[in-house]
Coordinates of C-alpha atoms in Angstrom, one line a residue:
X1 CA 58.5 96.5 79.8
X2 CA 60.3 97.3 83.0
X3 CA 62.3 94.6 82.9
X4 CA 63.5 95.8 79.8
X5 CA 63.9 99.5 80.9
X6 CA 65.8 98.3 84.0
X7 CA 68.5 96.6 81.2
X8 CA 68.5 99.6 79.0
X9 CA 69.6 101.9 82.3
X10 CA 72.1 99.5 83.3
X11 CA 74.2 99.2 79.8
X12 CA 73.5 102.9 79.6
X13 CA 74.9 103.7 83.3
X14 CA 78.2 100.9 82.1
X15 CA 78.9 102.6 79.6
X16 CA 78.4 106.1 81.3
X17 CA 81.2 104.2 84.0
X18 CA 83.8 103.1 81.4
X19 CA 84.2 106.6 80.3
X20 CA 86.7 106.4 76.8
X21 CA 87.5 103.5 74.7
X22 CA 90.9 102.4 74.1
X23 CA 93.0 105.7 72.2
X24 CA 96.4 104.2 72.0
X25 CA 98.9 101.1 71.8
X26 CA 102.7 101.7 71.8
X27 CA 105.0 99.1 71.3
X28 CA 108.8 99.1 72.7
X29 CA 111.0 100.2 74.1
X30 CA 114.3 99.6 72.0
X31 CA 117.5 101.0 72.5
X32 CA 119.3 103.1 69.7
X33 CA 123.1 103.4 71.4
X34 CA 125.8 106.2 69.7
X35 CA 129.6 105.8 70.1
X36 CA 130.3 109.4 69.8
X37 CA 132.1 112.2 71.5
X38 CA 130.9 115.8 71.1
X39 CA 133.0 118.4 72.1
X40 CA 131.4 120.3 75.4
X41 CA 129.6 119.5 78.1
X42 CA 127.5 116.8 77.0
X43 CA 124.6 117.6 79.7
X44 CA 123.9 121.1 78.1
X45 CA 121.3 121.3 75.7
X46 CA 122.9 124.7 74.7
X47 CA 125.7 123.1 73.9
X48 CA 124.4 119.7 72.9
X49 CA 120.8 119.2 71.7
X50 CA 121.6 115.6 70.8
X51 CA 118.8 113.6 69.7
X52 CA 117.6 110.6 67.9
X53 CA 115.7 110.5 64.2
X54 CA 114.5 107.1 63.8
X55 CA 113.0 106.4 60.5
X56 CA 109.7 104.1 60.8
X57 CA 109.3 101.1 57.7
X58 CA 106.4 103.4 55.9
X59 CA 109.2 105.8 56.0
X60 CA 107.5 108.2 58.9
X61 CA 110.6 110.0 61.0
X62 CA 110.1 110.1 64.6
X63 CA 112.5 112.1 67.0
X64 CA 113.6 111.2 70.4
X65 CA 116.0 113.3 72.8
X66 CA 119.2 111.2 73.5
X67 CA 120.7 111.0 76.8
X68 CA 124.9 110.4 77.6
X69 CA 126.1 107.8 79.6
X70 CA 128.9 105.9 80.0
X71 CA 130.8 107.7 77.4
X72 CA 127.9 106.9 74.2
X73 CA 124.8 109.2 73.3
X74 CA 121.4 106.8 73.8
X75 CA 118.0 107.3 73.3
X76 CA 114.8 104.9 73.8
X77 CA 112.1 104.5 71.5
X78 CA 108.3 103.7 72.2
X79 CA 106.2 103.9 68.9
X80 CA 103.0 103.4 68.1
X81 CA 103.4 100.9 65.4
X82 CA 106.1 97.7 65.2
X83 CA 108.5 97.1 62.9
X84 CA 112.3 98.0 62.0
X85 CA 113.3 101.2 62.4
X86 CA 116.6 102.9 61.1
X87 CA 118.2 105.5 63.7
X88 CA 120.2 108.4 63.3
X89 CA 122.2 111.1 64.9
X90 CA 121.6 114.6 65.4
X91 CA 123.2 116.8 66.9
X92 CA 122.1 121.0 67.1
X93 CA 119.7 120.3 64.2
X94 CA 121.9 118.6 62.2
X95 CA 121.7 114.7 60.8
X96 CA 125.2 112.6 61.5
X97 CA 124.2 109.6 59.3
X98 CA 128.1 108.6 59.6
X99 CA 128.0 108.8 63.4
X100 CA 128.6 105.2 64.6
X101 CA 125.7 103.7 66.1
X102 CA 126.0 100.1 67.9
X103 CA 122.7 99.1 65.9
X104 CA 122.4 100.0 62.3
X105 CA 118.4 98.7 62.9
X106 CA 116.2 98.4 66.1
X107 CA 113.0 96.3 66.2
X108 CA 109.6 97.3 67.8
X109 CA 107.8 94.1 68.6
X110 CA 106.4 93.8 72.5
X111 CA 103.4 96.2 72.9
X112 CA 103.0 97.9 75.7
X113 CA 100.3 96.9 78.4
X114 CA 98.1 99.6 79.1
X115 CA 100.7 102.5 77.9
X116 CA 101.3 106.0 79.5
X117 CA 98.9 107.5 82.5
X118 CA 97.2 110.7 82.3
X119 CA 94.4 112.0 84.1
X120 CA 90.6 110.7 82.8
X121 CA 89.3 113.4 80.6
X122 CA 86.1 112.3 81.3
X123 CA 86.1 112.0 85.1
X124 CA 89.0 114.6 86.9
X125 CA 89.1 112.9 89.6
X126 CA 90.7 109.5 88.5
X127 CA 93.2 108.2 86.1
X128 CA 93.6 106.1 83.1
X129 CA 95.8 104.8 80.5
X130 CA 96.7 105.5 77.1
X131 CA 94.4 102.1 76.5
X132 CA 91.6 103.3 78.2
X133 CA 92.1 101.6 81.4
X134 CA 91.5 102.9 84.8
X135 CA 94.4 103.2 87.5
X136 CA 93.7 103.6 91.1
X137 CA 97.3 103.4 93.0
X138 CA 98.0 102.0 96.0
X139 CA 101.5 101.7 97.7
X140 CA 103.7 103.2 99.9
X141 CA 106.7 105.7 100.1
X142 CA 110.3 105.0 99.4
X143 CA 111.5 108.3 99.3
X144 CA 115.7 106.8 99.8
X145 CA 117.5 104.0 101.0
X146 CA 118.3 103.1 104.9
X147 CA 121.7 102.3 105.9
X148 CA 121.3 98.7 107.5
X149 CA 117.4 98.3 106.0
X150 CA 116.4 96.8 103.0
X151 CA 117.6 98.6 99.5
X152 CA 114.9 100.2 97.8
X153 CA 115.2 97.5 94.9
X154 CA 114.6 94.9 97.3
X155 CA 111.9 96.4 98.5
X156 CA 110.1 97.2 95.3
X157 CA 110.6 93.2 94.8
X158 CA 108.2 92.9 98.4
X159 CA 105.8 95.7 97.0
X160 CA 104.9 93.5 93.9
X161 CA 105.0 90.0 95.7
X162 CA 102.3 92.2 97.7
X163 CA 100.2 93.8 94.2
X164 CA 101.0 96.9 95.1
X165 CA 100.9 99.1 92.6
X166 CA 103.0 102.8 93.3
X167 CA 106.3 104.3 95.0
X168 CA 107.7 107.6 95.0
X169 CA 111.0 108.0 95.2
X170 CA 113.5 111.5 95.6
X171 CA 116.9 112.6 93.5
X172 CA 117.9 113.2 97.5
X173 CA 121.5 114.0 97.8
X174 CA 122.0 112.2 100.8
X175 CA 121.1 108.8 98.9
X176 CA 123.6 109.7 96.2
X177 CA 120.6 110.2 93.8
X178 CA 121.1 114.5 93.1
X179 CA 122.4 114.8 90.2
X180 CA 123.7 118.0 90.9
X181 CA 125.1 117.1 94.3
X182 CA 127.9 114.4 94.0
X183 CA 129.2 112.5 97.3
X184 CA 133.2 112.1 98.0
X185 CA 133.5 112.6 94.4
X186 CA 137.1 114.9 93.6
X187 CA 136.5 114.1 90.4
X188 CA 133.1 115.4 89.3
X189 CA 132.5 118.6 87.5
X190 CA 130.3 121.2 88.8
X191 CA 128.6 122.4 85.8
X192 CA 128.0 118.2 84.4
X193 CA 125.4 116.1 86.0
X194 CA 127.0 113.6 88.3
X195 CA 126.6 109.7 86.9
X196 CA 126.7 107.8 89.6
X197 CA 123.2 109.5 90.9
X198 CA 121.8 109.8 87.4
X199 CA 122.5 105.6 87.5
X200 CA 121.3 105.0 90.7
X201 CA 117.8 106.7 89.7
X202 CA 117.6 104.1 86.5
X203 CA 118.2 101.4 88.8
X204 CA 115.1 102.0 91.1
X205 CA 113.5 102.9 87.6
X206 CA 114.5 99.3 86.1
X207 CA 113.1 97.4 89.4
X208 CA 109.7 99.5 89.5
X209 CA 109.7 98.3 85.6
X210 CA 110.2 94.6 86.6
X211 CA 107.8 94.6 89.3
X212 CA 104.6 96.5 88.0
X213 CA 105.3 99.3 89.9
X214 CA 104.3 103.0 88.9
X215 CA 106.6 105.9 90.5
X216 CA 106.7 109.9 91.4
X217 CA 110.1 111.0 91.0
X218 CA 110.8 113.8 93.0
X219 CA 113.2 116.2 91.0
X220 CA 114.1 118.7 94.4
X221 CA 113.9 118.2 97.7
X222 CA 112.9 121.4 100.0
X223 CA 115.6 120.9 102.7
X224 CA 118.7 121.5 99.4
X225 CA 116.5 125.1 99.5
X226 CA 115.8 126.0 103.0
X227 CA 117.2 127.1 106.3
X228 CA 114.6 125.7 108.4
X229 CA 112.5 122.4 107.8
X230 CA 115.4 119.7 107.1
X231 CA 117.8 122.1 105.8
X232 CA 120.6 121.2 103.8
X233 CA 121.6 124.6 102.4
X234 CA 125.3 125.0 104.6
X235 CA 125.4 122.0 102.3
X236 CA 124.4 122.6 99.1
X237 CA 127.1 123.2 96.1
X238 CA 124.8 126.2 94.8
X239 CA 125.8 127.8 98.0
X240 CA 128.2 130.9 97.5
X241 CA 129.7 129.3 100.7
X242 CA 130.3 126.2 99.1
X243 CA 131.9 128.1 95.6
X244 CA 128.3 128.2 94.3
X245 CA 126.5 131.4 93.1
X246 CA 123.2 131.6 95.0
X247 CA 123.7 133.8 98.0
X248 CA 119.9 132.5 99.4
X249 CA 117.9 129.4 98.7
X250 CA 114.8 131.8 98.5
X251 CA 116.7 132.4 95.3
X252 CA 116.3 129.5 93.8
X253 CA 113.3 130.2 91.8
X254 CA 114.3 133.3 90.2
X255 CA 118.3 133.2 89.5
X256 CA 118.5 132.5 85.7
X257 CA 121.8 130.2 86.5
X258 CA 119.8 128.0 88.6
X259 CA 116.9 128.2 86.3
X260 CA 119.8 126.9 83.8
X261 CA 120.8 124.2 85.6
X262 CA 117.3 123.3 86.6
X263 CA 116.3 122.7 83.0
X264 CA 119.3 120.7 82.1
X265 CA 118.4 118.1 84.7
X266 CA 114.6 118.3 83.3
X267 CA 115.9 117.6 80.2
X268 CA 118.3 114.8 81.1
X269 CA 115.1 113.3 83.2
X270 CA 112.7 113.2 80.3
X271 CA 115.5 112.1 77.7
X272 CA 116.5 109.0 80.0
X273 CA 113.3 107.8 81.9
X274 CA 110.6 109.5 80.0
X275 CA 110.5 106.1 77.7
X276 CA 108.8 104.2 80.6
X277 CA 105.4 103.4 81.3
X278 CA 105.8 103.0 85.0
X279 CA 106.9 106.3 85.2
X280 CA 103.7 108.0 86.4
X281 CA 104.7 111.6 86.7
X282 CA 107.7 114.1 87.6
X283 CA 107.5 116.0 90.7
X284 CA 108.9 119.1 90.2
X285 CA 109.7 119.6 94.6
X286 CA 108.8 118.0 97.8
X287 CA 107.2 119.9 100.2
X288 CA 107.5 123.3 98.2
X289 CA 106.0 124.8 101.1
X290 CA 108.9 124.3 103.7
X291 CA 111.8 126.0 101.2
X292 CA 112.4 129.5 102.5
X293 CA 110.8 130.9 99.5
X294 CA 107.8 129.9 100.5
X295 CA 108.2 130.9 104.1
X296 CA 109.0 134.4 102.8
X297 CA 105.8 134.7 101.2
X298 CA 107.4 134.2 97.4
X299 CA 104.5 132.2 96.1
X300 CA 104.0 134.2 92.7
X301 CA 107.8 133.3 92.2
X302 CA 106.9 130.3 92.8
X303 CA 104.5 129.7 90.8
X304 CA 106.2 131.3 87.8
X305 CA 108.4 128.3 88.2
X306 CA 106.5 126.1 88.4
X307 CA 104.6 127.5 85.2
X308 CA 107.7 127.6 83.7
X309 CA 109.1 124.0 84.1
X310 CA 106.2 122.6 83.5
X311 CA 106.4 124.4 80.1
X312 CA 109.1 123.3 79.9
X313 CA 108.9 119.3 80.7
X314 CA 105.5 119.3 78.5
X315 CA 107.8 121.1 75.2
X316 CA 110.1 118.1 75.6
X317 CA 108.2 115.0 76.5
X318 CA 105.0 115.6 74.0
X319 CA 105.4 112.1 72.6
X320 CA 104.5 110.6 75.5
X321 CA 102.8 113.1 77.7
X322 CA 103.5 112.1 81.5
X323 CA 102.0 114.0 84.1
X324 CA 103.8 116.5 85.9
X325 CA 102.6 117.6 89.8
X326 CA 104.7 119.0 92.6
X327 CA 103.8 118.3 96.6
X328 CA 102.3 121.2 98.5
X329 CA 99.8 122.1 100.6
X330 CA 96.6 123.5 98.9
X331 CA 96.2 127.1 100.0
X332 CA 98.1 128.4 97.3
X333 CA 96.2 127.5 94.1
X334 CA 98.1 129.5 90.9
X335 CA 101.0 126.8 91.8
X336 CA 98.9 123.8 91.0
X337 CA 96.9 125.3 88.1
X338 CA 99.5 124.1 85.1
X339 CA 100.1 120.5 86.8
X340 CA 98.1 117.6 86.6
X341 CA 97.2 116.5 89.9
X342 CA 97.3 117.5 93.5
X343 CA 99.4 116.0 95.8
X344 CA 98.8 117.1 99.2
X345 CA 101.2 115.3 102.8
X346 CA 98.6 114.9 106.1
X347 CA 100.7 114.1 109.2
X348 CA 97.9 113.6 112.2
X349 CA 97.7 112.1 115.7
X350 CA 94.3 110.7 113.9
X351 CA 95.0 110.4 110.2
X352 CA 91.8 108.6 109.0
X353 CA 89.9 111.8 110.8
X354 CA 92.1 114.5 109.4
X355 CA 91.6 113.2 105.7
X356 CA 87.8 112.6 106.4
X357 CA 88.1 116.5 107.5
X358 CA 90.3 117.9 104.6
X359 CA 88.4 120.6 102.5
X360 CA 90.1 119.4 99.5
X361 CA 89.8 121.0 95.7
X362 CA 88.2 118.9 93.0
X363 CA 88.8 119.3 88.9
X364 CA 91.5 117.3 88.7
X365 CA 92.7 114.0 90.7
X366 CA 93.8 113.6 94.4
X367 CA 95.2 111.5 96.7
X368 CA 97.9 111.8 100.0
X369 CA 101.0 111.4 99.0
X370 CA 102.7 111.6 102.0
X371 CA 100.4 110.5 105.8
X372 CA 101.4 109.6 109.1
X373 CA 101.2 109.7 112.5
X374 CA 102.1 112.8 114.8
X375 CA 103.2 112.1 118.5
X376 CA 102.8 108.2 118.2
X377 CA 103.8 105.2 116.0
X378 CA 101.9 104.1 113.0
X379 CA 99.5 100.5 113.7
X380 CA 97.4 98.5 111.7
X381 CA 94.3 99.9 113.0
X382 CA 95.2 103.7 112.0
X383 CA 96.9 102.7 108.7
X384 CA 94.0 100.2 107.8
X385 CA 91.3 103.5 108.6
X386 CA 93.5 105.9 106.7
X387 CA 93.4 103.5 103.6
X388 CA 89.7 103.1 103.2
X389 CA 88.6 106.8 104.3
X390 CA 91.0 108.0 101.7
X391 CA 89.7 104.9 99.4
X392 CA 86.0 105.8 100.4
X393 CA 86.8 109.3 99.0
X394 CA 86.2 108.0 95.6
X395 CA 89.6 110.0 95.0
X396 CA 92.7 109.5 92.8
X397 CA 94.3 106.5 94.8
X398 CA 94.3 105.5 98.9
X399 CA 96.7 107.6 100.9
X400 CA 100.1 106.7 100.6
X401 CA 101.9 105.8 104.1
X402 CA 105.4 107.5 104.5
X403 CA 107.4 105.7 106.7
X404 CA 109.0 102.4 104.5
X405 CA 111.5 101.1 107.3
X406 CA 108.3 100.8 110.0
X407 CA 106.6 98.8 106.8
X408 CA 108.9 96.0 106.9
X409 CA 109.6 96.5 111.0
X410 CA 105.8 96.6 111.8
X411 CA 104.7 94.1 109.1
X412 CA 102.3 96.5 107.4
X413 CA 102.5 94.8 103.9
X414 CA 99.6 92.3 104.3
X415 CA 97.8 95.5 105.5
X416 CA 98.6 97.2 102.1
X417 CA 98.4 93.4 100.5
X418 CA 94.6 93.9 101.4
X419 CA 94.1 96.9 100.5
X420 CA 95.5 96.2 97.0
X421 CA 93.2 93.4 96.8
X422 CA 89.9 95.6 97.6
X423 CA 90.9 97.9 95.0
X424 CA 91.2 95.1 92.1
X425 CA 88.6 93.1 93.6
X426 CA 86.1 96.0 93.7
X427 CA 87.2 97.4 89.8
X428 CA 86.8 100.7 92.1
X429 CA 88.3 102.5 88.8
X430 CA 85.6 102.3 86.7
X431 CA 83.2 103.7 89.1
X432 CA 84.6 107.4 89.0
X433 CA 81.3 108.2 90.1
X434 CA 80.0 106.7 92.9
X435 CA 78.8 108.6 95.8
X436 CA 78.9 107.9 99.7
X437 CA 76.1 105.8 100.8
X438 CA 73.8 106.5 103.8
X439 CA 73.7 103.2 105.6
X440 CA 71.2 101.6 108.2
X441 CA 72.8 98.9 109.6
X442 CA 71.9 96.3 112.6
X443 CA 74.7 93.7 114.3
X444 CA 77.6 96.2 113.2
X445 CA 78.7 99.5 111.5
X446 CA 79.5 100.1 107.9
X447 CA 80.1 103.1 105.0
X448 CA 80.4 102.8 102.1
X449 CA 80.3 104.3 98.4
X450 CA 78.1 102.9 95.5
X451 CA 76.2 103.7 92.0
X452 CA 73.0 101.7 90.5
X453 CA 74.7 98.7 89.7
X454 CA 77.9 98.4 92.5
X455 CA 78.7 99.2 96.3
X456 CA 81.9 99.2 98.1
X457 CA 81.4 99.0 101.9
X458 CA 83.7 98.4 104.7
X459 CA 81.7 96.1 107.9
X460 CA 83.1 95.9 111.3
X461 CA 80.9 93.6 113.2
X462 CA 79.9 94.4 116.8
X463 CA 79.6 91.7 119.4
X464 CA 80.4 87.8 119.6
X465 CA 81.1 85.8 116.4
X466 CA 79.4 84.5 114.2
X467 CA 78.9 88.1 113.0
X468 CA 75.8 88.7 111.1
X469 CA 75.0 91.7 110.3
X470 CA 71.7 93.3 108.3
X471 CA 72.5 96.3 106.1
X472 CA 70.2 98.7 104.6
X473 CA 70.2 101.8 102.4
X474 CA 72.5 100.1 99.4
X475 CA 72.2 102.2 95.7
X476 CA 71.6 98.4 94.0
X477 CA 67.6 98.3 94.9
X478 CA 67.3 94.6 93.9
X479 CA 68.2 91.6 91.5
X480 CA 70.9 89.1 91.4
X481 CA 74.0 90.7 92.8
X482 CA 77.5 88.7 93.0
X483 CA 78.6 89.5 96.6
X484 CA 82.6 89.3 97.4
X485 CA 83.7 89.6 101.2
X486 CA 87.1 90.4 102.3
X487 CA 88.5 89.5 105.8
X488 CA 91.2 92.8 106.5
X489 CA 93.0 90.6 109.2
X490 CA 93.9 87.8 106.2
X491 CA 92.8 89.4 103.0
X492 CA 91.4 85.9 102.2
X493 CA 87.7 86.6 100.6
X494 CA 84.8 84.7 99.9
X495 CA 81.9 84.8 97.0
X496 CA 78.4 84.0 96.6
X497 CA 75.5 84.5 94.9
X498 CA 72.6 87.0 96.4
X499 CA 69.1 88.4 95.4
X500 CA 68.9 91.9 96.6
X501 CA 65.5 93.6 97.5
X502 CA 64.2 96.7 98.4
X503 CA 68.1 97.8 99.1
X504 CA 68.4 95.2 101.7
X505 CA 71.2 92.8 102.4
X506 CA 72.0 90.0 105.4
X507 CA 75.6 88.3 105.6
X508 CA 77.1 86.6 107.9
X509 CA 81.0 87.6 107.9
X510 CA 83.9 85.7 108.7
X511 CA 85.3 88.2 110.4
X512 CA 84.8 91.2 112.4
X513 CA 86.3 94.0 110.2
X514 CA 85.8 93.0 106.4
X515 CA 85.2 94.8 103.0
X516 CA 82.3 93.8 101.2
X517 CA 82.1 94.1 97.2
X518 CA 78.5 94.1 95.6
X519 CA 77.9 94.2 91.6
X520 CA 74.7 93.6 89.6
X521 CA 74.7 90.8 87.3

């Protein structure tokens, strides 16, 4: 009879874990591409609300904003059933069925993976797909490219070869990626998105799509607004100075022509990269906090902003729903309550310690999106603490390391390689709930999280190899228990076997710093 109990509690907790089944499958993208000139600027929604009816086999009409580039009107389509579908034109509400389009039919046939990310409705503090599957990122920064360093394709290639799993990356106008900022460019049209930084965005796009990467896009940066963290504003076209209209960047978030020219690049993002899976969320500003109107104490502007475009970006992406967030520090609450998840930068002499330390706000997900050090250089030993005490957190995802160059320069990727593997290995996603464990331990030092049926724990051995080490106070009280340990050093890991009593465990690791996975059988 307790046997049988114990069974009932475990499928009962499992299921409790897995949280929602499966709630969608999309199939896509395809490509509906319009040879047309509108008169206008073809950027301005005002102007030109172009968009895309396709017409699904069971006759169901489903509309999809289009997007100009290189002189034809294009719009993607996801779906949620396969099949041939018959697209057409429209343009300010009205159907062009004799507008030329390259493709009199597009085909749906490859289904999407997991689908689109969103937080868990059943556990705010993680994520999960459209399929039901649980995300737990893990990556690295690339906010722009490096003169002389790898190109951010390239090293999107080295993120995957490594299973990492999420980037972030900015429209900065120093990488040629604003669109509202063009570079030695006589040419380009001040009230028009620029092109070439609209193209350079789908290229980073199109590698993060071949190499299973998610991504942030940051939409603004706070030095374009600010005359005192990383300012840019002598710079920026907006500027009066520069035969702008904004006479101060503090401005920015209340001047209707800005607020204009805002949405038009909104809706140009959504239109073009909203299609993608990989695309976890917009950013709506880096580091809100550092623009001047934030240093002037303008947060209720702020926040109406922010309220606003995120209105705004929700109105036009409904079909697929990504998440929209914005980095800031957390004092200032209103501006997160319309977005999706928090998104807070830690720079520390002692990173690991300043997470541990963070009074952070739960009822929705979070993770670091920006750490590093303060005063000295990054090293495996701070990163590797960083990574498991945000990890350890049982938050959104593991901190995420700024610096990119120093990755590549200081070899950190079989760090993050590990890291990646612990979080696979572990299926840390669908244990949303698992709390921190108080541990007893003899021949070492450990913490850990864990639930009834599952513990995570990180081990450093103390004292001469061979390490064994005796650890007590585990949330599995006993049974047969499958037992994975990772070496950090290597990431190499090895399995057994174990019968756990009395919340008791003994193993001799292979190194002196190693992850240990437990799960009930």
């Amino acid at each position: 009879r307790a046997k049988v109990d114990c069974v009932m509690f475990h499928v009962a907790f499992l299921l409790a874990h897995l949280g929602p089944t499966a709630t969608k499958t999309w199939y896509g993208p395809a490509t509906a591409s319009f040879e047309t000139q509108f008169a206008g600027n073809p950027y301005d929604p005002v102007t030109n609300d172009v968009r895309v009816r396709f017409t699904s086999p069971d006759g169901k009409k489903i509309e999809r904003l289009a997007y100009f580039v290189e002189g034809t009107w294009r719009a993607d389509l996801v779906a949620e059933a396969p099949g041939d579908y018959t697209p057409v034109l429209v343009r300010n509400g009205a159907e062009l069925p004799d507008a030329p389009c390259v493709q009199s039919r597009i085909f749906l046939e490859n289904k999407l993976d997991h689908g689109y990310l969103h937080g868990d409705s059943s556990y705010p503090n993680r994520f999960r797909y459209d399929d039901g599957s649980p995300f737990v990122p893990v990556g690295h920064n690339l906010g722009w490219p490096t003169t002389g360093k790898l190109s951010t394709e390239d090293q999107i290639v080295k993120m995957g070869e490594n299973g990492l799993t999420w980037t972030r990356f900015w429209a900065a106008n120093w990488a040629g990626r604003n669109p509202w900022w063009p570079i030695n460019d006589p040419s380009a049209l001040p009230k028009e998105l620029w092109p070439p930084a609209l193209n350079s965005i789908a290229s980073v796009e199109h590698a993060c799509d071949l190499n299973g990467i998610s991504y942030q896009l940051v939409l603004f940066n706070h030095g374009a607004f600010s005359t005192t963290v990383d300012s840019d504003w002598a710079k920026n076209p907006w500027n009066t100075v520069n035969g702008g209209w904004l006479k101060s960047p503090a401005d920015f978030f209340v001047d209707s022509e800005a607020k204009r020219r805002t949405k038009m690049w909104l809706r140009y993002a959504v239109a073009r990269y909203g299609s993608d899976p990989n695309l976890m969320a917009f950013e709506l500003f880096n580091e809100v906090e550092n623009t001047d109107a934030a240093r002037q104490g303008r947060w209720a502007e702020i926040a109406a902003w922010v309220s606003e475009m995120t209105t705004y970006i929700r109105l036009l992406d409904s079909s697929y729903n990504h998440m929209v967030t914005i980095s800031s520090s957390l004092e200032n609450s209103d501006i997160w309550k319309p977005l999706d998840y928090y998104q807070p930068h830690l720079y520390s002499a002692d990173p690991a310690a300043s997470i541990l330390a963070a009074a952070v706000p739960s009822g929705r997900p979070l993770f670091f999106g920006e750490f590093g050090m303060t005063g000295e250089k990054m090293d495996r030993s701070k990163l590797r603490s960083a990574l498991y005490t945000g990890l350890f957190a049982n938050s959104g995802g593991t901190p995420m390391f700024w610096d990119w160059d120093e990755v590549v320069s200081a070899d950190f990727y079989p760090e993050l390689a590990s890291a990646a593997k612990v979080v696979k290995d572990s299926d840390i996603g669908h244990y949303p709930v698992a709390t921190r464990l108080t541990l007893s331990t003899v021949g070492g030092m450990a913490r850990g999280i864990g639930s009834s049926d599952w513990v995570l724990l990180r081990v450093i051995a103390t004292g001469s190899a061979p390490y064994h080490v005796k650890l007590g106070g585990l949330s599995v009280i006993e049974g047969s228990c499958s037992v994975e340990v990772i070496d950090l050093d290597t990431g190499k890991s090895t399995s057994t076997i174990v019968t756990l009593a009395g919340s008791r465990i003994e193993l001799d690791l292979p190194a002196r710093d190693c992850v240990v996975i437990v799960k009930l059988n």
